[in-house]
C-alpha positions as protocol buffer text, in pm:
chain_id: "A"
residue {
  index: 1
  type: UNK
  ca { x: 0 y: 0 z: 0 }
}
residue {
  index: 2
  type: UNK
  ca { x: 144 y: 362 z: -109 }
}
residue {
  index: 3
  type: UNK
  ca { x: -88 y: 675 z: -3 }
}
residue {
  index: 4
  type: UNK
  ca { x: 55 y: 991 z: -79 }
}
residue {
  index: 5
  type: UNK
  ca { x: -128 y: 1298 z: 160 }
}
residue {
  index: 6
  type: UNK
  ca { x: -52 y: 1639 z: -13 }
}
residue {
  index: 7
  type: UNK
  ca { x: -56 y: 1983 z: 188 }
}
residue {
  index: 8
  type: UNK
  ca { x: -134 y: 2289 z: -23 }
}
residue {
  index: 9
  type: UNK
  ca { x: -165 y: 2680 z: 102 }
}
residue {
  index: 10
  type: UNK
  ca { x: -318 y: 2947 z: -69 }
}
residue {
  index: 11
  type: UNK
  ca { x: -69 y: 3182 z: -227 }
}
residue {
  index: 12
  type: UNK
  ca { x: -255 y: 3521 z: -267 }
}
residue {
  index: 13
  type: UNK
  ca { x: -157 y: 3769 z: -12 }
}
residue {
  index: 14
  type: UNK
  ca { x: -461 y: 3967 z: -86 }
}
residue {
  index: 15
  type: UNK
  ca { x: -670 y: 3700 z: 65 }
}
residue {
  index: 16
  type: UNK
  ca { x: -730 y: 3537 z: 397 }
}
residue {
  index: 17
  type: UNK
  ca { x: -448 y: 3233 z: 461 }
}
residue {
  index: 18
  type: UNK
  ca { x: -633 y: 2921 z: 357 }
}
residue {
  index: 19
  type: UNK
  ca { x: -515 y: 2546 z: 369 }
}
residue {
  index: 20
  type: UNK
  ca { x: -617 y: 2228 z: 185 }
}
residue {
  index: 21
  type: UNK
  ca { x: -529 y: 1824 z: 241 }
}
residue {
  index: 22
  type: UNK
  ca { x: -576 y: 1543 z: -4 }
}
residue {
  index: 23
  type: UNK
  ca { x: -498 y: 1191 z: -66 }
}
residue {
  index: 24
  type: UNK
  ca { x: -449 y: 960 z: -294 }
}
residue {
  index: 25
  type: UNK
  ca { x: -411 y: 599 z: -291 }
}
residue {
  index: 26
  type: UNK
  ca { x: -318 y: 428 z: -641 }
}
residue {
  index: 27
  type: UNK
  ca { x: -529 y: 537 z: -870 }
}
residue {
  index: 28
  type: UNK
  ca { x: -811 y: 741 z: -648 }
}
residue {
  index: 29
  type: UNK
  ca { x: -810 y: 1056 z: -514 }
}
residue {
  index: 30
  type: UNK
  ca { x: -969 y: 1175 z: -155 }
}
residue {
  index: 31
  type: UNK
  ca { x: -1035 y: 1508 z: -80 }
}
residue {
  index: 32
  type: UNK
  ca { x: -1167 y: 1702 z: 270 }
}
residue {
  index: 33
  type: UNK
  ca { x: -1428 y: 1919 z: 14 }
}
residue {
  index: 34
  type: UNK
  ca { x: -1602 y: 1617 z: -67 }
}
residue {
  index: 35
  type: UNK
  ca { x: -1585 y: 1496 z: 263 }
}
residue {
  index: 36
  type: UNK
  ca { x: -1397 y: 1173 z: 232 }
}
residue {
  index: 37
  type: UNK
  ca { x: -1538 y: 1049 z: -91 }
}
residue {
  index: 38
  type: UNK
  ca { x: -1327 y: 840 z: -321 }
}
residue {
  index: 39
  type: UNK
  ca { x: -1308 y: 931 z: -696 }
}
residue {
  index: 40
  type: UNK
  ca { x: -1059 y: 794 z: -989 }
}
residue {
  index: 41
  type: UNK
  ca { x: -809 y: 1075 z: -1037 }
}
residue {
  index: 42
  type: UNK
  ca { x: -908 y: 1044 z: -1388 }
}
residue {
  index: 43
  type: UNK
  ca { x: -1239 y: 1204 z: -1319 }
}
residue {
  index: 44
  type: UNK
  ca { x: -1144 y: 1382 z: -1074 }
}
residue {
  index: 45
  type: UNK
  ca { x: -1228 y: 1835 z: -1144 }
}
residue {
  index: 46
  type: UNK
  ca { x: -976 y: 2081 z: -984 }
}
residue {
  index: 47
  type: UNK
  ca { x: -1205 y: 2429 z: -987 }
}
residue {
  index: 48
  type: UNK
  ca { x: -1087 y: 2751 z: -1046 }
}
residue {
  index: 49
  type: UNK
  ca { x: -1130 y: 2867 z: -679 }
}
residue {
  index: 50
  type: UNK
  ca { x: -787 y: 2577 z: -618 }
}
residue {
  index: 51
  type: UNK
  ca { x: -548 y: 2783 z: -910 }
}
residue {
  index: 52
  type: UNK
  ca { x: -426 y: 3021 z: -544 }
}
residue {
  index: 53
  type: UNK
  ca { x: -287 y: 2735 z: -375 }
}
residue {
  index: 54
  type: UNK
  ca { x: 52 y: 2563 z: -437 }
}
residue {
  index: 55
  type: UNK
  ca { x: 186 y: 2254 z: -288 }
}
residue {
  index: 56
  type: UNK
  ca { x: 369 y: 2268 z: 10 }
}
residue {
  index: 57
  type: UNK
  ca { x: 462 y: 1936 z: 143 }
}
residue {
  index: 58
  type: UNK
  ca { x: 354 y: 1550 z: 6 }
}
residue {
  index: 59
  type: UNK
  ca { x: 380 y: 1312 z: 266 }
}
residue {
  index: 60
  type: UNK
  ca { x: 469 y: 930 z: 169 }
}
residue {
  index: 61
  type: UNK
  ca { x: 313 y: 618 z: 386 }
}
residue {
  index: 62
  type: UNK
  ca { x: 398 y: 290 z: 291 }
}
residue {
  index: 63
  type: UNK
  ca { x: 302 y: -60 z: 453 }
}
């Protein structure tokens, strides 16, 4: 098992600091605005409101 947690901050200094975590495990995606649900990355839709943020730290767990 490889699941890969990514840590992104919004990168606008004209706005309020924001933060946002996702997963993904092989080939789906999990992400705290859907509230835990699971989706292929392959359908998965990054919205406009996402373009601030930039990655700040990916986080490996294997088992």
């Amino acid at each position: 098992m490889r699941l890969l947690l990514l840590f992104a901050e919004r990168d606008a200094p004209e706005k309020d600091p924001a933060t946002h975590v996702f997963a993904i495990q092989g080939n789906e995606i999990v992400d705290t605005s859907t509230r835990g649900k699971r989706l292929p990355l392959k359908k998965a839709v990054i919205t406009d409101d996402f373009n601030e943020f930039r990655l700040k730290r990916i986080f490996e767990i294997t088992q």
